[in-house]
Coordinates of C-alpha atoms in Angstrom, one line a residue:
Chain A
M1 CA 0.6 0.2 -0.1
T2 CA 2.0 3.2 -0.8
D3 CA 2.4 5.4 1.9
F4 CA 1.5 8.6 1.7
S5 CA 2.5 10.3 4.6
A6 CA 5.1 12.1 5.4
K7 CA 8.5 11.1 6.8
R8 CA 9.5 13.2 10.6
R9 CA 11.9 16.3 11.1
P10 CA 14.8 14.6 12.2
Q11 CA 15.3 17.5 15.0
H12 CA 12.3 14.9 17.0
G13 CA 14.3 11.9 17.4
A14 CA 15.2 10.5 20.1
G15 CA 19.2 10.3 20.1
Q16 CA 17.7 15.0 19.6
D17 CA 16.1 14.5 23.3
S18 CA 18.6 12.7 24.7
I19 CA 21.0 15.3 23.6
D20 CA 18.8 17.5 25.4
Q21 CA 18.1 16.1 28.4
S22 CA 21.8 16.1 29.6
L23 CA 21.7 19.7 28.3
L24 CA 19.0 20.6 29.7
E25 CA 20.5 18.6 33.4
R26 CA 23.7 21.6 33.0
I27 CA 21.6 24.3 32.7
A28 CA 19.7 23.0 35.9
A29 CA 23.6 22.1 38.1
G30 CA 24.6 25.5 36.6
E31 CA 26.8 25.8 33.6
R32 CA 26.7 28.1 31.7
P33 CA 28.6 26.6 28.7
A34 CA 25.1 24.4 28.4
L35 CA 23.2 27.6 27.8
H36 CA 24.9 28.0 25.1
E37 CA 24.8 25.4 23.7
L38 CA 20.7 25.5 23.3
Y39 CA 20.3 28.6 22.8
V40 CA 22.2 27.9 19.3
N41 CA 20.4 24.5 18.8
Y42 CA 17.2 26.4 19.1
Y43 CA 17.8 29.8 17.3
Q44 CA 16.3 29.5 14.7
R45 CA 13.8 27.2 15.5
L46 CA 12.1 29.4 18.4
L47 CA 13.6 32.8 15.9
R48 CA 10.5 31.6 13.6
F49 CA 8.2 30.1 15.5
L50 CA 8.2 33.5 17.3
Y51 CA 8.0 35.3 14.9
R52 CA 4.7 33.6 13.1
I53 CA 2.6 34.6 16.5
T54 CA 4.7 37.5 16.9
G55 CA 5.1 38.8 12.5
Q56 CA 7.9 41.3 14.4
L57 CA 11.6 40.1 13.6
E58 CA 13.2 42.6 17.5
L59 CA 9.2 41.0 19.6
A60 CA 10.6 37.7 18.2
Q61 CA 14.2 38.6 19.7
E62 CA 13.9 39.6 22.5
G63 CA 10.7 35.9 23.1
I64 CA 13.4 33.9 22.6
N65 CA 15.6 35.9 26.1
D66 CA 12.5 35.4 27.5
V67 CA 11.8 31.7 26.7
M68 CA 15.8 30.5 27.8
L69 CA 15.9 32.7 31.3
V70 CA 12.9 30.7 32.0
V71 CA 14.5 27.1 30.9
W72 CA 18.1 28.6 32.8
E73 CA 15.6 29.3 35.3
K74 CA 13.1 26.7 35.8
G75 CA 15.2 23.5 33.8
H76 CA 15.6 21.8 36.9
T77 CA 11.5 22.3 37.5
F78 CA 11.7 19.9 34.1
T79 CA 9.6 16.7 35.1
G80 CA 10.4 14.4 30.7
R81 CA 6.4 13.8 31.3
S82 CA 6.8 15.5 27.8
T83 CA 10.1 16.4 25.5
V84 CA 12.7 19.1 26.2
S85 CA 11.2 20.2 22.6
T86 CA 7.3 20.7 23.3
W87 CA 8.3 22.0 26.8
I88 CA 10.6 25.1 25.3
M89 CA 7.8 25.6 22.5
G90 CA 5.3 25.7 25.2
I91 CA 7.2 28.6 27.1
A92 CA 8.0 29.9 23.4
Y93 CA 4.0 29.6 22.3
R94 CA 2.8 31.7 25.9
K95 CA 5.4 34.0 25.8
G96 CA 4.8 34.9 21.7
L97 CA 1.4 35.2 22.8
K98 CA 1.8 37.6 25.7
L99 CA 4.9 39.8 23.7
R100 CA 1.8 40.3 21.0
E101 CA -1.2 41.0 23.0
K102 CA 1.1 43.9 25.2
S103 CA 2.1 45.1 21.0
K104 CA -0.9 44.6 20.0
R105 CA -2.1 46.9 23.5
W106 CA 0.5 49.5 22.2
S107 CA 0.1 50.1 19.3
D108 CA -3.9 50.9 19.9
R109 CA -3.7 53.1 22.3
F110 CA -1.5 54.7 19.9
K111 CA -4.7 54.6 17.2
A112 CA -1.4 52.5 15.1
A113 CA -2.3 50.0 12.9
D114 CA -2.2 46.0 14.1
I115 CA 1.2 44.4 14.0
D116 CA 0.4 42.2 11.4
D117 CA 0.2 45.3 8.3
W118 CA 3.4 46.0 9.7
N119 CA 5.0 43.6 7.3
E120 CA 7.2 44.6 4.9
P121 CA 4.3 45.9 0.8
F122 CA 5.2 42.4 -1.3
L123 CA 8.3 44.6 -3.8
P124 CA 9.5 42.7 -5.8
S125 CA 12.9 43.6 -8.0
E126 CA 12.4 41.3 -10.8
K127 CA 9.4 39.5 -12.8
P128 CA 8.6 37.5 -9.9
T129 CA 8.3 33.2 -9.9
D130 CA 5.3 31.6 -9.2
E131 CA 7.0 29.9 -6.5
V132 CA 7.8 33.7 -4.8
I133 CA 4.2 34.9 -5.7
M134 CA 2.5 31.1 -3.7
Q135 CA 4.7 32.2 -1.0
D136 CA 3.6 35.5 -0.7
L137 CA 0.2 34.9 -0.9
L138 CA 1.0 32.6 1.8
A139 CA 2.6 34.8 4.3
R140 CA -0.8 36.5 3.8
A141 CA -3.2 33.6 4.1
L142 CA -1.4 32.8 7.3
R143 CA -1.6 36.7 8.6
Q144 CA -5.0 36.0 7.9
L145 CA -4.8 32.9 11.4
S146 CA -5.4 33.8 14.5
P147 CA -2.0 33.7 16.6
E148 CA -3.0 30.1 17.7
Q149 CA -4.7 29.2 14.5
R150 CA -1.7 30.4 12.9
A151 CA 1.2 28.7 15.5
V152 CA -0.4 25.4 14.7
V153 CA -0.9 25.3 11.9
E154 CA 3.5 26.8 12.1
L155 CA 4.2 23.4 14.4
T156 CA 2.2 20.9 12.0
Y157 CA 3.8 22.2 8.2
F158 CA 6.9 23.5 8.8
H159 CA 8.3 22.3 12.9
G160 CA 6.5 18.2 12.9
Y161 CA 4.4 18.7 15.7
S162 CA 2.1 15.6 16.6
Y163 CA -1.7 17.1 17.5
Q164 CA -1.0 15.5 21.6
E165 CA 2.3 17.5 21.3
I166 CA 1.1 20.4 19.5
S167 CA -1.6 20.4 22.6
A168 CA 1.2 19.9 25.4
I169 CA 2.7 22.8 23.4
A170 CA -0.4 25.2 23.6
G171 CA -1.8 23.5 27.0
C172 CA -5.4 23.3 25.2
P173 CA -7.2 19.7 25.0
V174 CA -6.4 17.6 21.5
N175 CA -9.7 18.6 20.1
T176 CA -8.6 21.9 20.0
V177 CA -5.9 21.6 18.4
K178 CA -8.0 19.8 16.4
T179 CA -10.4 22.3 16.0
R180 CA -7.8 25.3 15.5
M181 CA -6.8 23.8 12.0
F182 CA -9.7 22.1 10.8
H183 CA -10.5 26.5 10.8
A184 CA -7.1 27.3 9.7
R185 CA -7.4 25.2 6.9
A186 CA -11.4 26.7 5.5
K187 CA -9.6 29.9 5.5
L188 CA -6.4 29.1 3.5
R189 CA -7.8 26.6 1.4
T190 CA -10.1 29.9 0.7
L191 CA -7.3 32.5 0.6
L192 CA -5.1 30.1 -1.5
P193 CA -7.9 29.3 -4.5
K194 CA -5.0 27.8 -6.3
L195 CA -3.1 25.0 -4.3
G196 CA -3.9 21.5 -5.6
A197 CA -6.1 22.7 -8.4
D198 CA -3.2 21.6 -11.0
G199 CA -0.1 20.4 -9.7
P200 CA 2.4 22.3 -7.3
Y201 CA 0.6 25.6 -7.1
K202 CA -0.7 25.6 -10.5
Chain B
M1 CA -12.7 5.1 11.0
N2 CA -16.2 7.8 10.2
H3 CA -14.7 10.9 7.0
E4 CA -15.3 13.4 10.2
T5 CA -12.6 12.3 12.1
A6 CA -10.1 10.7 9.1
N7 CA -11.1 14.5 8.0
G8 CA -9.6 16.2 10.5
V9 CA -6.5 14.7 11.5
L10 CA -4.5 14.5 7.4
P11 CA -2.4 16.9 8.3
W12 CA -1.0 15.2 10.9
Y13 CA -1.1 12.5 8.5
A14 CA 1.4 14.1 5.7
N15 CA 3.6 15.1 8.5
G16 CA 4.3 11.2 9.6
T17 CA 3.1 11.2 12.8
L18 CA 0.4 9.6 13.6
A19 CA 0.5 6.5 15.9
D20 CA 0.8 3.3 13.2
D21 CA -2.6 2.1 13.7
E22 CA -5.0 5.7 13.0
R23 CA -2.8 5.8 10.4
Q24 CA -3.5 2.2 8.5
H25 CA -7.3 3.7 9.2
V26 CA -6.1 7.2 7.8
E27 CA -4.7 5.3 4.8
D28 CA -8.1 2.5 4.2
H29 CA -9.3 5.3 4.1
V30 CA -8.2 7.8 1.8
H31 CA -7.6 4.6 -0.5
A32 CA -11.3 4.7 -0.2
C33 CA -12.8 8.4 0.1
L34 CA -12.4 10.8 -3.2
T35 CA -12.8 13.8 -0.8
C36 CA -10.5 12.9 1.7
H37 CA -7.4 11.9 -2.0
L38 CA -7.9 15.3 -2.8
E39 CA -7.3 16.6 0.3
L40 CA -4.7 14.7 1.1
K41 CA -2.9 16.4 -2.5
K42 CA -3.3 20.1 -0.6
E43 CA -2.3 19.2 2.7
H44 CA 1.3 17.8 1.2
E45 CA 1.3 21.0 -1.1
L46 CA 0.6 23.2 2.0
H47 CA 3.0 21.2 3.8
E48 CA 5.6 21.9 1.0
L49 CA 5.1 25.4 0.4
V50 CA 5.1 26.3 4.1
R51 CA 8.2 24.5 4.9
A52 CA 9.5 26.2 2.0
S53 CA 9.0 29.6 3.5
P54 CA 11.8 31.9 3.4
T55 CA 13.6 31.6 7.0
V56 CA 14.8 35.1 8.9
N57 CA 18.2 33.6 9.9
L58 CA 20.4 35.4 12.3
A59 CA 23.5 34.9 14.4
P60 CA 22.4 33.8 17.4
E61 CA 25.3 35.1 19.4
E62 CA 24.2 38.5 19.7
G63 CA 21.5 37.2 21.3
F64 CA 23.2 35.0 23.6
D65 CA 25.8 37.8 24.6
R66 CA 22.5 39.6 25.8
L67 CA 20.3 37.0 27.7
S68 CA 24.7 36.8 29.3
R69 CA 24.6 39.8 30.5
R70 CA 21.1 39.9 31.7
L71 CA 21.9 36.9 33.5
D72 CA 25.0 38.8 35.2
D73 CA 22.8 40.8 36.7
D74 CA 20.1 38.6 37.9
A75 CA 23.7 37.4 39.5
R76 CA 24.6 40.3 41.2
G77 CA 21.8 40.9 42.6
G78 CA 19.7 43.0 41.0
R79 CA 20.5 46.2 38.0
S80 CA 21.9 49.6 39.2
A81 CA 18.9 53.1 39.3
V82 CA 20.2 53.7 35.8
E83 CA 20.8 50.7 34.0
Q84 CA 16.4 49.9 34.6
L85 CA 15.9 52.6 32.9
A86 CA 17.9 51.9 31.0
G87 CA 15.8 48.2 30.6
A88 CA 12.1 50.0 31.3
V89 CA 13.4 52.9 28.0
E90 CA 14.8 49.5 25.6
R91 CA 11.7 47.6 27.2
L92 CA 9.3 50.4 26.2
W93 CA 10.9 51.3 22.7
G94 CA 9.8 47.7 21.8
P95 CA 6.4 47.7 21.8
L96 CA 6.7 51.9 20.3
S97 CA 8.1 50.4 17.7
T98 CA 5.5 49.5 16.2
L99 CA 4.2 52.3 16.1
S100 CA 5.3 54.3 12.2
S101 CA 8.5 56.1 12.3
A102 CA 5.8 60.0 12.5
T103 CA 4.9 59.8 15.5
R104 CA 7.8 57.9 17.4
F105 CA 9.7 61.1 16.2
S106 CA 7.0 62.7 17.5
M107 CA 6.6 61.1 20.6
A108 CA 10.7 61.7 21.0
A109 CA 11.2 65.1 20.3
L110 CA 8.2 65.1 23.2
V111 CA 10.2 63.0 25.3
L112 CA 12.9 64.9 24.7
L113 CA 11.3 68.3 26.0
A114 CA 10.0 67.9 28.6
F115 CA 13.1 66.7 29.2
A116 CA 14.8 69.1 28.5
G117 CA 12.7 71.6 30.9
V118 CA 13.3 69.4 33.2
L119 CA 16.9 70.1 33.5
S120 CA 17.2 73.4 32.1
W121 CA 14.8 74.3 35.0
R122 CA 16.6 72.3 38.1
T123 CA 19.7 73.0 36.3
I124 CA 21.9 76.0 34.4
P125 CA 23.7 74.4 30.9
P126 CA 27.3 73.7 31.0
P127 CA 28.9 75.3 28.3
V128 CA 29.1 74.1 25.3
V129 CA 33.1 73.9 23.8
Q130 CA 34.4 74.4 20.5
G131 CA 35.7 70.8 19.7
D132 CA 34.8 68.8 22.6
P133 CA 33.6 64.9 21.9
D134 CA 30.9 64.8 23.2
Y135 CA 28.9 67.6 21.9
F136 CA 27.2 67.0 18.3
T137 CA 25.5 67.8 15.7
L138 CA 24.3 66.6 12.2
S139 CA 27.6 66.6 11.0
S140 CA 29.7 65.7 13.5
E141 CA 30.7 62.1 12.9
F142 CA 28.7 59.7 14.3
K143 CA 30.5 57.1 16.8
S144 CA 30.6 53.8 14.6
A145 CA 29.9 50.1 15.9
G146 CA 34.3 49.4 16.5
S147 CA 33.9 46.0 14.8
E148 CA 30.8 46.8 12.7
L149 CA 30.1 47.2 8.4
D150 CA 26.5 46.8 6.6
I151 CA 27.0 45.4 3.2
V152 CA 24.6 45.7 0.6
F153 CA 25.5 43.2 -2.1
A154 CA 24.8 43.6 -5.6
D155 CA 21.0 42.5 -7.5
H156 CA 23.7 39.9 -9.3
V157 CA 25.7 38.4 -6.1
S158 CA 24.5 34.5 -5.0
E159 CA 24.5 33.6 -1.9
R160 CA 27.9 31.5 -2.3
E161 CA 29.3 34.3 -3.5
L162 CA 28.4 37.2 -0.8
R163 CA 29.1 34.4 1.4
A164 CA 32.6 34.3 -0.1
L165 CA 32.8 38.1 0.3
V166 CA 32.3 38.0 3.9
T167 CA 35.7 35.5 4.4
E168 CA 38.0 38.0 2.5
I169 CA 38.0 40.2 4.7
D170 CA 37.6 38.3 7.9
G171 CA 33.9 38.9 8.9
S172 CA 31.3 37.3 9.9
I173 CA 27.0 37.6 9.6
I174 CA 25.9 38.5 12.2
S175 CA 22.2 39.9 10.6
G176 CA 20.0 40.6 8.0
P177 CA 19.0 40.6 5.3
T178 CA 16.6 43.3 6.1
A179 CA 13.9 44.6 3.7
L180 CA 16.4 46.6 1.7
G181 CA 18.9 44.4 1.9
R182 CA 21.2 45.4 4.4
Y183 CA 23.5 43.0 6.3
R184 CA 25.4 43.2 9.4
I185 CA 28.8 41.6 9.7
R186 CA 31.1 41.7 12.3
L187 CA 35.0 41.6 10.9
T188 CA 36.5 38.6 13.8
D189 CA 39.8 40.9 14.8
D190 CA 38.1 42.8 17.9
A191 CA 40.5 45.4 17.5
V192 CA 40.7 46.7 14.4
D193 CA 41.3 50.1 14.4
E194 CA 39.0 53.2 12.2
A195 CA 42.0 54.3 10.3
H196 CA 40.9 50.4 8.8
L197 CA 37.8 50.0 8.9
S198 CA 38.3 53.4 6.7
D199 CA 39.8 51.0 4.1
L200 CA 37.9 48.6 4.2
I201 CA 34.8 50.4 4.1
R202 CA 36.6 52.2 0.3
T203 CA 37.9 49.1 -1.0
L204 CA 34.8 47.4 -0.6
S205 CA 33.9 50.8 -2.1
H206 CA 34.8 49.8 -5.1
D207 CA 34.1 46.3 -5.0
E208 CA 31.6 45.3 -7.4
R209 CA 29.8 43.0 -5.2
V210 CA 29.2 45.1 -3.3
R211 CA 25.8 48.4 -3.6
F212 CA 27.2 49.8 -0.5
A213 CA 29.3 50.1 1.5
G214 CA 29.5 51.7 5.0
P215 CA 29.9 51.6 9.1
S216 CA 27.6 50.5 11.3
F217 CA 26.7 52.7 14.1
A218 CA 26.9 51.8 17.8
G219 CA 22.4 51.0 18.5
E220 CA 21.7 51.3 15.8
E221 CA 18.1 48.9 15.3
T222 CA 19.1 46.4 11.6
A223 CA 15.6 45.1 10.5
E224 CA 13.6 48.0 8.9

């Protein structure tokens, strides 16, 4: 029988988790070099995830340090009920939503546009390819989703987490994860009508 | 497994994270259901599209330096009043960065005016001395961020050529590109002097691979 499913991303393997766990044990013992190693290992992942939630690079960068400060201070409380990656992404999820909310309050107070409207306009220097256009459409479509829906989409499609892991990251029931994905897919289908119409991005 | 249940977990079937038994049930359903079969095709395309979406690539070192300073401050048992004020301004500035430049400029001008008003009320202003290094005008030369410079590469430069050039000047990319294509480069040699940096910038400015080269200014944000 044909296997339609994709391969999981390697960053979630058991080997990776045991490396993360050993780093976390050293961090709990106060070893700054272990924190540096974990920081470097997670930097791009967190930057992308937090950027997707907050919509701002500055907030995403601030969020990474907020997350890593929690890892440094609370590393000893990690019980191993989930993978280290799920635990860290859970912290990032909460920090990202808080930062976004704080930023939105400020923009509301000063009657500025919503942060999602502050993304750079699409300004191609040459005739854009189909792929570039599709990526632009995707970026715009994702901005139409709620931050919680965007997080589920990003954690599923880019980071390769299972719905049970996303439920642990977002701190909500599995059915809520599925519902968020259901609504996100419905919106994306409307906003990306060419998807699946006649092969890739046609 | 009914249609709704199978359809609801297709994204995780597509990313390969379903448990074996659940995966088998979905697979059986997909073979029998044309709607889910077509839906799965879209799922794979969406999956590929999201995975191929550009990732912001920044060097983590600068961020870790900031975190280290924060941890050192905490270890010392708190920060000085000046550091706390600076931190508060930094925290305040983050949310303000969502405002338009004009609004930010107006607010900054108002704060500066208010601050200047308080100062002029409380103290006698010091005389301005010609040649005083702390006195800046718009025509003054700004203090550069030491061994860092900003580069905008020419359109035809590939990523490999870009990295080769950065290696040639013995530097590393610490941030960028911004929306305008500007990269911030840190030279490996921290002790590089201003004369050397000026020579390097002059050389780079004549390099056909470079559209713009200039010093990075201390404290300037790289994100546009």
